[in-house]
C-alpha angles and dihedrals in degrees: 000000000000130000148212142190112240103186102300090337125099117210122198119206120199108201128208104225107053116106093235121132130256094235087048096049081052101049086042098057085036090054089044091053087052110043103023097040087171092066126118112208124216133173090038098140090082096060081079107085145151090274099053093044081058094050086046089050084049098057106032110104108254085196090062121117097274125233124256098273086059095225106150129201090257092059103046085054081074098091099002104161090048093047091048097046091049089047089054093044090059091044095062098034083059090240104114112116116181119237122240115283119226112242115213109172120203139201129279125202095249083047102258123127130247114210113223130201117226096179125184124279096247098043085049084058094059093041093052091045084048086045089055103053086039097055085045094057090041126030087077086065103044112101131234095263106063116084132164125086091024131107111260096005100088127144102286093051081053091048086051102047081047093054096042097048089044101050084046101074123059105205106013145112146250123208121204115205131199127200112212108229080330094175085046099052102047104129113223100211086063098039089049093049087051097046079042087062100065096023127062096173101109089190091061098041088047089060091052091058087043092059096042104053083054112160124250130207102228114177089343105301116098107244120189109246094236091168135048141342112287110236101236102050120103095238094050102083095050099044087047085056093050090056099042089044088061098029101049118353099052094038093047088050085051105045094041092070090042110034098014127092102196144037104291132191144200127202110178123177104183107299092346109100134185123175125198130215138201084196133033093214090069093049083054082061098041094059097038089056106031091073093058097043087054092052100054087059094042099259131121134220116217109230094190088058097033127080159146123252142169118254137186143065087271097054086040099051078047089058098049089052084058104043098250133109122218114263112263122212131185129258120177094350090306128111119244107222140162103230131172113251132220086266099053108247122111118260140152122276137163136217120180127270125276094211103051092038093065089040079065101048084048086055101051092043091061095040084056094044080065097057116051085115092063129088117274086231095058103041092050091048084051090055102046085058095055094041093055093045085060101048093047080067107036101042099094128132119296090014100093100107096053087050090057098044081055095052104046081044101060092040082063094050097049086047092061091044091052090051101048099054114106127256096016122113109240124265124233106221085252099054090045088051096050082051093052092045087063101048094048096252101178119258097152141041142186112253100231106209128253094197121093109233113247 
C-alpha cells in the first residue's frame, strides 16, 4: 500500500500488484480506519481476491433458504476453486450481474408485511466480501450509540445504555422514534455520495451500486431494485448503519452540544431509535426538527408509531400522586416501563411484550399440529431449542415473571401435543414432567443484568 497526502485528506492506494497478503491488506486498512479516521480509501477492488471469496465461502451459513437458481452451498463446494476463479474474474472485468433475489415477505405483529431478500449463494458471497471492506472503513467511526449488526453491541448492551441514561434523569423525557419502511426507503443516490465521501475507488463503489440495484422476482417478472436496501440480504445491515450514522447519529451528537440544553441521549438498534432527555424542552426540539432532517435524506418518520413521553423517578413519583402511571413504549420487543424497586425509588425496568409473546406460543402450537407423525424424542429436543433460544434473550432483569409464564406455557403445549399422537398411551402431567426432566427440557434460566458494572 502507498500513500499520499490530498489537501488534509489522506488517500490510501492498495495496489495490485504488491505481494502483500490478503489478511494483511485487511488488518492494514483496518488499522488506517482506526486509527486515521480522516482517511479516504482507493484501489480497493483488489483487496477482493481468491482468498477472501474463500473466507467469505467459509462463513457464510450452507443451511440458509437457497436462491432461485437452487444452488446450495454444498453444491457450489463442488468445484470450488473453478467456480471462484471464474466469479473474480467477472468482478474485475466488470462483468459480474446479480442474479434476482426471492422475496418471501413475513408477518409483522400490527399485520403488515415485511419483504425479505433470499438472494443466491453466490451473490450473498459478493455482498458479504464487499461487507467486509466496508465494516473495516467504517465501524471506527460509528458512535456509541448505534447498536444492531455490530460485534459486542447486541440488543441487551442497547437495552442497557437505554436503562442507564434513563435512570439517570429525574424529569425528563424519552422520545421513540419510528422509522416508516426505513431498509426499503433508503435513496441510492444519498447512500452512494456518502460512501463517495470516504472511498475514491470508482470500481468499488460501482460494485456497491451493482449490488445494490440487484434485481427481484415479484410476481414472477425480474424488477430492478431502484430504492433501498432489502431486509434479508448479507450487505444490508452494514450499508443501513452507514446512512443512519451520518443521517441521524453524527448530526444529533453534533446538535446536542450546540443547540441542546441538557444532557441528551441517543439509543439506536438498526433502524429502532429512543432518545433520552434531561429536559423535555429539548425533546420538543428533537421532534419539530427530526421530520425535516429525514426528509431531507428521503426518509420518513411515522407519526402513529413515534412520540414524546415523560421519563424519570421524579415524573414517575408525580404520576403515582395523581393516580396515573407514566406511559410506557416498546424498545427491542420489550416494554419500557417506571416500576418501584426493592429498595423503594422509581426506575426503569422491561418486561416482554404480550403481544409478541403469545405470537410465539401460536406459533409453536402450529408448528406441533404438523407434527403429530414425528417421533416424541425429536420433536422435544426441536423445542427445547427454540425455547431456549427464546429465554437467552428474554431472561433480563425484571422480566422473570414473564420467562417463567413461557416456559410453563410451552411445557402445556407440548403436553397436549404428546397426548394427542396416535397410538401412544396418554401421559399424567407428572409423568410428562418426569419425561421432560430427563431430556433437559428448560425450567430455569440464568437472569442476565441490566445494570452496567461500575
Amino acid at each position: 500500500m502507498a500513500e499520499s497526502d490530498n489537501g488534509r485528506v489522506k488517500l490510501v492506494f492498495v495496489h495490485s500488484k504488491d505481494e502483500v497478503h490478503k489478511k494483511t491488506k485487511l488488518e492494514r486498512i483496518g488499522k488506517l480506519a482506526r486509527e486515521q479516521k480522516e482517511t479516504v480509501f482507493n484501489n480497493l477492488g483488489h483487496v477482493i481476491d481468491l482468498e477472501l471469496l474463500q473466507e467469505c465461502y467459509r462463513r457464510l451459513d450452507g443451511n440458509k433458504a437457497v436462491g432461485i437458481d437452487g444452488v446450495t452451498k454444498e453444491s457450489y463446494g463442488t468445484k470450488l476453486e473453478e467456480n471462484l476463479k471464474e466469479l473474480l474474474s467477472r468482478i474485475r472485468k466488470g462483468a459480474y450481474k446479480p442474479q434476482a433475489s426471492r422475496i418471501v415477505e413475513i408477518s409483522k405483529e400490527d399485520g403488515s408485511k415485511r419483504p425479505l431478500a433470499i438472494a443466491c449463494f453466490e451473490d450473498k458471497m459478493v455482498q458479504m466480501a464487499a461487507k467486509t471492506i466496508l465494516t473495516l472503513i467504517y465501524e471506527p467511526l460509528f458512535l456509541p450509540c448505534s447498536f444492531g449488526y455490530r460485534e459486542g453491541m447486541n440488543a441487551h448492551e442497547a437495552l442497557k445504555a437505554l436503562m442507564e441514561h434513563s435512570n439517570r434523569n429525574s424529569n425528563g423525557a424519552v422520545v421513540e422514534i419510528d422509522l416508516r419502511k426505513y431498509f426499503d426507503s433508503i435513496p441510492h443516490s444519498n447512500l452512494m455520495q456518502i460512501l463517495r465521501e470516504k472511498i475514491t475507488d470508482a470500481r468499488f463503489l460501482k460494485l456497491i451500486e451493482i449490488l445494490l440495484r440487484s434485481p427481484k422476482l415479484v410476481e414472477g417478472k425480474v424488477v430492478l431494485n431502484t430504492r433501498g436496501c432489502p431486509q434479508g440480504s448479507v450487505i444490508a445491515p452494514i450499508l443501513s448503519n452507514i446512512y443512519l450514522h451520518y443521517v441521524i447519529d453524527d448530526w444529533f451528537n453534533k446538535i446536542r452540544k450546540t443547540h441542546l440544553v441538557g444532557i441528551a441521549e441517543e439509543v439506536r438498534f438498526a433502524d429502532d431509535l429512543v432518545f433520552v432527555f434531561q429536559h423535555g424542552q429539548d425533546a420538543d426540539k428533537l421532534y419539530k426538527v427530526l421530520p425535516k432532517r429525514l426528509e431531507r435524506y428521503g426518509l420518513e418518520m411515522h407519526l402513529g408509531k413515534s412520540s414524546i413521553l415523560p421519563s424519570g423517578r421524579k415524573a414517575a413519583e408525580e404520576a403515582i400522586k395523581r393516580g396515573e402511571r407514566l406511559p410506557t413504549y416498546k424498545f427491542l420487543g420489550f416494554v419500557c416501563y417506571w416500576g418501584l424497586s426493592r429498595k423503594g425509588f422509581w426506575r426503569l425496568k422491561y418486561k416482554s411484550r404480550s403481544d409478541r409473546m403469545t405470537a410465539k406460543l401460536n406459533e409453536l402450537r402450529e408448528d406441533l399440529s404438523n407434527c403429530l407423525h414425528e417421533k416424541t424424542q425429536e420433536v422435544i429436543s426441536k423445542m427445547i431449542r427454540i425455547v431456549k433460544g427464546w429465554i437467552n434473550y428474554h431472561a433480563i432483569s425484571d422480566n422473570q415473571r414473564r420467562v417463567y409464564s413461557f416456559i410453563h406455557e410451552s411445557r402445556r403445549i407440548l403436553f397436549r401435543w404428546r397426548n394427542r399422537k396416535g397410538g401412544k398411551r396418554r401421559l399424567t402431567w407428572t409423568k410428562f414432567a418426569k419425561l421432560l426432566a430427563t431430556v433437559g427440557y428448560p425450567k430455569g434460566f440464568k437472569t442476565i443484568s441490566m445494570f452496567k458494572a461500575s
